[in-house]
Rosetta silent file (secondary structure, phi, psi, omega in degrees, C-alpha in Angstrom):
SEQUENCE: XXXXXXXXXXXXXXXXXXXXXXXXXXXXXXXXXXXXXXXXXXXXXXXXXXXXXXXXXXXXXXXXXXXXXXXXXXXXXXXXXXXXXXXXXXXXXXXXXXXXXXXXXXXXXXXXXXXXXXXXXXXXXXXXXXXXXXXXXXXXXXXXXXXXXXXXXXXXXXXXXXXXXXXXXXXXXXXXXXXXXXXXXXXXXXXXXXXXXXX
SCORE:     score description
SCORE:     0.000 S_00000001
   1 L     0.000  140.082 -163.375  -14.159  -77.993   30.381 S_00000001
   2 L   -83.935  161.171 -171.162  -13.603  -78.950   33.790 S_00000001
   3 H   -57.649  -50.663  177.368  -15.026  -82.113   35.304 S_00000001
   4 H   -51.547  -45.447  168.999  -17.424  -80.087   37.698 S_00000001
   5 H   -58.953  -42.266 -179.631  -18.881  -78.164   34.679 S_00000001
   6 H   -64.831  -33.166  178.897  -19.393  -81.251   32.570 S_00000001
   7 H   -66.804  -67.752 -176.282  -21.392  -82.727   35.516 S_00000001
   8 H   -36.301  -47.304  178.868  -23.209  -79.527   36.009 S_00000001
   9 H   -77.599  -14.492 -174.812  -24.142  -79.552   32.314 S_00000001
  10 H   -84.339  -48.394  175.226  -24.888  -83.159   32.135 S_00000001
  11 H   -78.310  -12.330  169.001  -27.545  -82.713   34.994 S_00000001
  12 L   -62.166  -30.774 -165.156  -29.072  -79.649   33.110 S_00000001
  13 L   -82.470   -0.691  167.970  -30.076  -81.961   30.282 S_00000001
  14 L   -74.870  153.236  179.809  -32.675  -83.746   32.778 S_00000001
  15 L   -72.794  144.667 -177.289  -36.189  -82.585   32.586 S_00000001
  16 L    82.167   -8.038 -174.198  -37.116  -79.889   35.130 S_00000001
  17 L  -108.579  117.522 -170.667  -33.638  -79.118   35.903 S_00000001
  18 L  -110.905 -160.314 -164.966  -32.040  -75.763   35.202 S_00000001
  19 H   -64.473  -56.296  178.553  -28.647  -74.178   35.739 S_00000001
  20 H   -57.526  -59.145  176.219  -29.021  -73.652   39.643 S_00000001
  21 H   -45.051  -51.861 -176.921  -30.597  -76.803   40.418 S_00000001
  22 H   -52.729  -40.451 -169.136  -28.096  -78.507   38.294 S_00000001
  23 H   -76.326  -44.509 -176.109  -25.170  -76.721   40.189 S_00000001
  24 H   -53.936  -59.690 -176.735  -26.874  -77.307   43.736 S_00000001
  25 H   -49.481  -54.747  176.023  -27.030  -81.207   42.946 S_00000001
  26 H   -57.626  -39.573 -179.257  -23.522  -81.419   41.887 S_00000001
  27 H   -75.696  -39.631  176.088  -22.231  -79.506   44.669 S_00000001
  28 H   -65.122  -49.862 -178.194  -24.298  -81.589   47.189 S_00000001
  29 H   -73.694  -36.142  159.481  -23.045  -84.920   45.758 S_00000001
  30 H   -48.135  -48.343  178.287  -19.524  -83.789   45.613 S_00000001
  31 H   -98.729  -14.796 -163.149  -19.256  -82.343   48.976 S_00000001
  32 L  -125.092  -14.270 -166.168  -21.801  -83.809   51.206 S_00000001
  33 L  -144.732   57.449  172.597  -22.826  -87.277   49.626 S_00000001
  34 H   -49.043  -42.231 -177.132  -19.854  -88.909   47.602 S_00000001
  35 H   -59.716  -54.772  173.185  -21.310  -92.351   48.302 S_00000001
  36 H   -52.457  -42.298 -178.862  -24.684  -91.445   46.635 S_00000001
  37 H   -57.597  -55.101 -178.472  -22.723  -90.047   43.827 S_00000001
  38 H   -59.691  -31.067 -175.438  -21.007  -93.174   43.259 S_00000001
  39 H   -83.989  -14.731  173.529  -23.827  -95.396   43.789 S_00000001
  40 H   -87.422  -37.354  177.397  -25.961  -93.307   41.320 S_00000001
  41 H   -65.776  -34.682 -178.352  -23.051  -93.360   38.782 S_00000001
  42 H   -76.790  -39.456  176.693  -22.832  -97.245   39.205 S_00000001
  43 H   -64.856  -41.898  178.412  -26.567  -97.551   38.795 S_00000001
  44 H   -80.357  -24.048  170.029  -26.716  -95.489   35.507 S_00000001
  45 H   -66.090  -34.576  174.800  -23.805  -97.448   33.988 S_00000001
  46 H   -76.452  -27.563  177.167  -25.621 -100.768   34.860 S_00000001
  47 H   -69.726  -51.747  176.276  -28.824  -99.396   33.374 S_00000001
  48 H   -59.464  -31.516  167.145  -27.285  -98.217   30.253 S_00000001
  49 H   -72.838  -43.032  175.615  -25.748 -101.581   29.827 S_00000001
  50 H   -90.493  -21.648  169.659  -28.732 -103.889   30.758 S_00000001
  51 L   -97.813  132.959 -179.039  -31.643 -102.050   29.621 S_00000001
  52 E  -137.388 -157.704 -170.469  -33.030 -101.723   25.903 S_00000001
  53 E  -109.389  138.844  172.542  -36.472 -101.741   24.496 S_00000001
  54 L   -53.822  131.440  174.703  -38.672 -104.644   24.207 S_00000001
  55 L   -60.976  -23.968 -173.088  -38.850 -106.011   20.554 S_00000001
  56 L  -101.848  -31.607 -170.366  -42.767 -106.250   20.761 S_00000001
  57 L  -126.613  -12.087  169.729  -44.000 -103.272   22.683 S_00000001
  58 L    76.526    5.360  179.073  -40.797 -100.984   22.802 S_00000001
  59 L   -80.500 -166.830 -170.110  -41.117 -100.430   26.550 S_00000001
  60 E   -93.739  136.528  172.902  -37.784 -100.711   28.704 S_00000001
  61 E  -146.084  158.767  174.396  -36.907 -104.415   29.344 S_00000001
  62 L  -100.943    5.351  167.508  -33.873 -106.264   30.101 S_00000001
  63 L  -139.456  170.730 -177.827  -34.516 -109.086   27.705 S_00000001
  64 L   -44.491  -49.016  162.274  -35.935 -109.260   24.243 S_00000001
  65 L   -93.695  141.692 -171.451  -39.282 -109.370   25.668 S_00000001
  66 L   -78.515  173.760 -173.002  -40.615 -107.413   28.425 S_00000001
  67 H   -75.567  -42.518  171.334  -42.318 -109.217   31.515 S_00000001
  68 H   -50.384  -69.961 -171.719  -45.616 -107.868   30.189 S_00000001
  69 H   -61.390  -39.482 -169.755  -45.421 -109.234   26.433 S_00000001
  70 H   -69.849  -17.306 -171.337  -43.924 -112.600   27.926 S_00000001
  71 L   -77.135  113.521  178.311  -47.273 -113.036   30.400 S_00000001
  72 L   -86.858   16.260  173.500  -49.511 -115.283   28.655 S_00000001
  73 L   -90.374   -5.347 -175.292  -52.093 -114.529   31.293 S_00000001
  74 L   -75.486  162.973 -175.593  -52.475 -111.182   29.695 S_00000001
  75 E   -83.724   87.009 -179.555  -55.461 -110.382   27.451 S_00000001
  76 E   -67.598    6.311 -177.769  -54.052 -110.295   23.830 S_00000001
  77 E   -94.208  -13.469  178.143  -57.127 -109.026   22.541 S_00000001
  78 E  -116.792  140.835 -171.203  -56.591 -105.658   24.075 S_00000001
  79 E  -140.509  119.000 -176.211  -53.868 -103.374   23.020 S_00000001
  80 E   -93.092  128.385  179.327  -53.023 -100.131   25.094 S_00000001
  81 E  -115.407  122.699  165.089  -51.165  -97.352   23.094 S_00000001
  82 E  -139.101  165.728 -162.661  -49.171  -94.970   25.237 S_00000001
  83 L   -83.822  -16.491 -174.368  -46.418  -92.432   24.557 S_00000001
  84 L  -151.198  168.366  177.293  -43.618  -93.540   27.054 S_00000001
  85 H   -76.003  -31.566  177.083  -42.412  -96.492   29.331 S_00000001
  86 H   -62.058  -32.516 -171.043  -43.549  -94.018   32.281 S_00000001
  87 H   -79.557  -34.552  173.671  -46.918  -93.822   30.988 S_00000001
  88 H   -55.390  -38.766  177.839  -47.038  -97.445   30.887 S_00000001
  89 H   -69.539  -34.019  169.898  -45.865  -97.926   34.261 S_00000001
  90 H   -71.418  -40.357  163.117  -48.616  -95.580   35.530 S_00000001
  91 H   -52.826  -37.986 -175.155  -51.225  -97.709   33.753 S_00000001
  92 H   -75.016  -31.325 -170.975  -49.904 -100.801   35.292 S_00000001
  93 H   -67.908   -9.136  179.561  -49.768  -99.208   38.637 S_00000001
  94 H   -80.474  -19.059  176.361  -53.679  -98.723   38.566 S_00000001
  95 L    84.033  -12.230 -166.502  -54.099 -102.419   38.661 S_00000001
  96 L   -93.562  -10.499 -171.346  -57.186 -102.190   36.386 S_00000001
  97 L  -126.356  140.106 -179.050  -55.818 -103.457   32.831 S_00000001
  98 L  -134.022   26.973  174.230  -54.649 -106.690   32.144 S_00000001
  99 E   -93.043 -170.292  173.010  -54.087 -106.226   28.227 S_00000001
 100 E   -87.406  176.665  167.221  -50.886 -105.625   26.321 S_00000001
 101 E  -140.868  175.939  179.455  -49.206 -102.498   25.108 S_00000001
 102 E  -133.302  112.232 -175.187  -47.603 -100.366   22.478 S_00000001
 103 E  -111.436  120.409  172.012  -45.251  -97.648   23.667 S_00000001
 104 L   -61.670  -26.569 -166.949  -44.851  -94.906   20.897 S_00000001
 105 L    51.645   26.690  175.930  -41.678  -93.346   22.260 S_00000001
 106 L   148.972 -165.217 -174.736  -42.918  -90.141   21.576 S_00000001
 107 L  -157.172  156.712 -172.034  -45.803  -88.167   19.878 S_00000001
 108 L   -65.885  140.738  167.133  -46.299  -86.201   16.522 S_00000001
 109 E  -162.272   97.119 -172.003  -44.848  -82.959   16.628 S_00000001
 110 H   -66.416  -38.337 -168.006  -44.305  -81.459   13.109 S_00000001
 111 H   -62.910  -32.337  169.381  -42.804  -78.325   14.479 S_00000001
 112 H   -75.599  -12.967 -174.937  -39.932  -80.603   15.954 S_00000001
 113 L    90.179   -9.926  175.244  -39.733  -82.659   12.805 S_00000001
 114 E   -74.888  108.509 -179.667  -41.407  -85.584   14.502 S_00000001
 115 L  -110.095 -165.641 -166.083  -43.596  -87.539   12.124 S_00000001
 116 L   -73.513  -30.295 -175.721  -45.552  -90.710   11.730 S_00000001
 117 L   -78.494  -22.942 -166.729  -42.211  -92.831   11.121 S_00000001
 118 L   -76.316  -30.651  176.464  -40.416  -91.363   13.849 S_00000001
 119 L  -103.418   19.008  163.082  -43.203  -92.813   16.564 S_00000001
 120 L    71.995   19.467 -172.387  -43.496  -96.291   15.120 S_00000001
 121 H   -57.799  -35.232 -175.608  -47.084  -95.962   13.592 S_00000001
 122 H   -74.714  -29.031  166.550  -46.375  -98.445   11.003 S_00000001
 123 H   -78.566  -35.639  174.805  -45.421 -101.266   13.620 S_00000001
 124 H   -55.657  -36.322  174.017  -48.359 -100.256   15.576 S_00000001
 125 H   -66.118  -61.044 -168.853  -50.820 -100.904   12.570 S_00000001
 126 H   -54.052  -36.779 -176.234  -48.980 -104.268   12.001 S_00000001
 127 H   -65.893  -42.677  179.614  -49.295 -105.057   15.699 S_00000001
 128 H   -69.011  -12.270 -176.188  -52.930 -104.147   15.655 S_00000001
 129 L   -97.360   16.075 -172.233  -53.565 -106.117   12.617 S_00000001
 130 L   -85.346   16.658  169.965  -52.200 -109.459   13.896 S_00000001
 131 L    87.594    7.024  175.090  -55.695 -111.330   14.203 S_00000001
 132 L  -102.202  -55.097 -159.619  -55.695 -111.104   17.892 S_00000001
 133 L   -72.547  132.156  178.622  -56.362 -107.490   18.879 S_00000001
 134 L  -112.079  -25.767  176.930  -60.093 -106.455   19.010 S_00000001
 135 E  -126.092  140.947  173.707  -59.586 -103.226   20.868 S_00000001
 136 E  -110.152  113.974 -164.377  -57.216 -100.493   20.681 S_00000001
 137 E  -103.135  111.891  176.207  -57.111  -98.347   23.888 S_00000001
 138 E   -93.498  115.214 -174.089  -55.344  -94.983   22.816 S_00000001
 139 E  -115.421   76.789  168.267  -53.935  -93.587   26.332 S_00000001
 140 L   -96.168  156.767 -178.886  -52.294  -90.478   25.122 S_00000001
 141 L   -64.204  154.246 -177.931  -51.672  -87.197   26.914 S_00000001
 142 L  -100.791   42.058  162.337  -54.560  -84.595   26.373 S_00000001
 143 L   -85.656  176.664 -162.771  -51.777  -81.854   25.273 S_00000001
 144 H   -81.528  -32.068  175.706  -52.123  -80.429   21.834 S_00000001
 145 H   -82.830  -25.346  166.665  -49.608  -82.945   20.392 S_00000001
 146 H   -63.162  -44.095 -179.070  -51.238  -85.831   22.306 S_00000001
 147 H   -67.859  -40.741 -177.173  -54.428  -84.950   20.874 S_00000001
 148 H   -67.877  -40.476 -159.048  -53.106  -84.556   17.221 S_00000001
 149 H   -72.388  -39.072  176.772  -51.152  -87.972   17.592 S_00000001
 150 H   -69.942  -32.138  171.712  -54.280  -89.767   19.088 S_00000001
 151 H   -62.290  -44.462 -175.042  -56.502  -88.367   16.310 S_00000001
 152 H   -58.769  -45.748 -167.610  -54.069  -89.484   13.411 S_00000001
 153 H   -64.365  -48.549 -177.975  -53.701  -93.061   15.220 S_00000001
 154 H   -58.286  -23.295  175.205  -57.596  -93.432   15.588 S_00000001
 155 H   -85.608  -23.922  173.137  -58.152  -92.670   11.907 S_00000001
 156 H   -66.913  -66.930 -161.470  -55.364  -95.232   10.950 S_00000001
 157 H   -52.260  -44.260  176.120  -56.572  -97.818   13.295 S_00000001
 158 L   -42.942  -27.715 -175.657  -60.280  -97.466   12.170 S_00000001
 159 L   -87.257   -6.184  179.160  -59.573  -98.900    8.692 S_00000001
 160 L   -78.046  138.522  177.756  -58.326 -102.118   10.222 S_00000001
 161 E   -57.456  151.103  156.533  -60.261 -105.384   10.490 S_00000001
 162 L   -97.112  172.826 -176.450  -60.723 -106.914   13.792 S_00000001
 163 L   -51.915  -37.853 -179.071  -60.351 -110.750   14.358 S_00000001
 164 L   -80.786   -1.093 -177.713  -64.103 -111.306   13.506 S_00000001
 165 L    98.022  -11.311 -179.702  -63.877 -109.201   10.346 S_00000001
 166 L   -85.617  179.260 -178.528  -65.712 -106.216   11.794 S_00000001
 167 E   -64.088  148.726  173.801  -63.789 -102.913   12.146 S_00000001
 168 L   -57.355  140.869 -175.460  -61.403 -102.808   14.855 S_00000001
 169 E   -94.622  107.835 -176.400  -62.817 -101.170   17.965 S_00000001
 170 E  -101.945  123.164 -179.245  -60.634  -98.058   18.861 S_00000001
 171 E  -126.583  178.006 -169.744  -61.335  -96.001   22.011 S_00000001
 172 E  -135.984  164.249 -179.815  -59.699  -93.264   23.859 S_00000001
 173 L   -69.418  134.778 -179.114  -59.185  -92.622   27.686 S_00000001
 174 L   -71.381  153.369  173.578  -62.027  -90.564   29.172 S_00000001
 175 L  -108.926  139.922  174.196  -61.516  -86.958   30.265 S_00000001
 176 L  -163.248 -152.174  164.690  -62.924  -85.564   33.285 S_00000001
 177 L   -77.911  135.055 -179.396  -63.117  -84.070   36.918 S_00000001
 178 L   -82.404  142.821 -170.388  -60.224  -85.480   38.992 S_00000001
 179 L   -75.918  132.550 -177.882  -61.444  -87.528   41.938 S_00000001
 180 L    88.023   20.148 -177.068  -61.501  -85.619   45.079 S_00000001
 181 L  -113.794  158.250 -175.140  -61.449  -82.264   43.350 S_00000001
 182 L   -95.611  119.648 -177.676  -64.043  -79.415   43.992 S_00000001
 183 H   -34.713  -64.643 -166.443  -66.055  -78.309   40.823 S_00000001
 184 H   -46.162  -26.864 -172.785  -65.486  -74.513   41.282 S_00000001
 185 H   -96.235   -0.198 -176.919  -61.786  -74.952   41.150 S_00000001
 186 L   -92.635  129.692  177.698  -61.673  -77.134   37.938 S_00000001
 187 L   -56.579  162.943 -172.491  -60.704  -75.383   34.591 S_00000001
 188 H   -72.749  -37.541 -174.964  -63.416  -74.966   32.185 S_00000001
 189 H   -59.391  -45.037  174.339  -61.952  -77.092   29.532 S_00000001
 190 H   -47.997  -61.076 -178.247  -61.940  -79.995   32.079 S_00000001
 191 H   -58.370  -54.923 -173.536  -65.470  -79.510   32.949 S_00000001
 192 H   -63.750  -22.815 -179.880  -66.726  -79.363   29.363 S_00000001
 193 H   -71.002  -51.958 -158.105  -64.994  -82.453   28.378 S_00000001
 194 H   -73.601  -22.230  170.692  -66.266  -84.269   31.562 S_00000001
 195 H   -72.872  -56.541 -174.603  -70.079  -82.957   30.554 S_00000001
 196 H   -62.758  -29.794 -174.994  -69.565  -84.199   26.955 S_00000001
 197 L   -98.921    8.904 -171.611  -68.039  -87.599   28.170 S_00000001
 198 L   -63.504  165.068 -175.373  -70.561  -88.266   31.080 S_00000001
 199 L  -152.248    0.000    0.000  -72.029  -91.546   31.467 S_00000001
């Protein structure tokens, strides 16, 4: 296989990139922007060599513990469960959460052979049962797989005691109408969930 075809095939593995998009990107980098191609190559090699998963929460980190886990000012009684490092980054950008995280690195998908062991549920249960966590916030996507994963996690987590011996509090992100949207254009499922979760 030629180097050009290898590059196109590698680009096709990225999410949202099909054959034509991969071809356009490859041609653009090689014909019009070789400096950007070199910068991309160097940055990717450096990231592969220097970025790993945090030993405690599994997000991306350059050291054994990520900056969030190492921050003593974070509230250790709150644990937010997300699917990916990208989801954690989105939560952090809100600036409204000061607890700690656990990144599953996936979600349950029986059709794809992804089970409880594959997403670190046993590690999550051990982390939630460390004597400090009082509330676990399940912040997973509202897709079919995300809902199934959230349900399984919630059932397992509710069996654990909190620091005071009472059952651990397990909450889920609220669903509702997006800010700035007009009600007539919102899908019916979102309106129904917003009505059920009203406050």
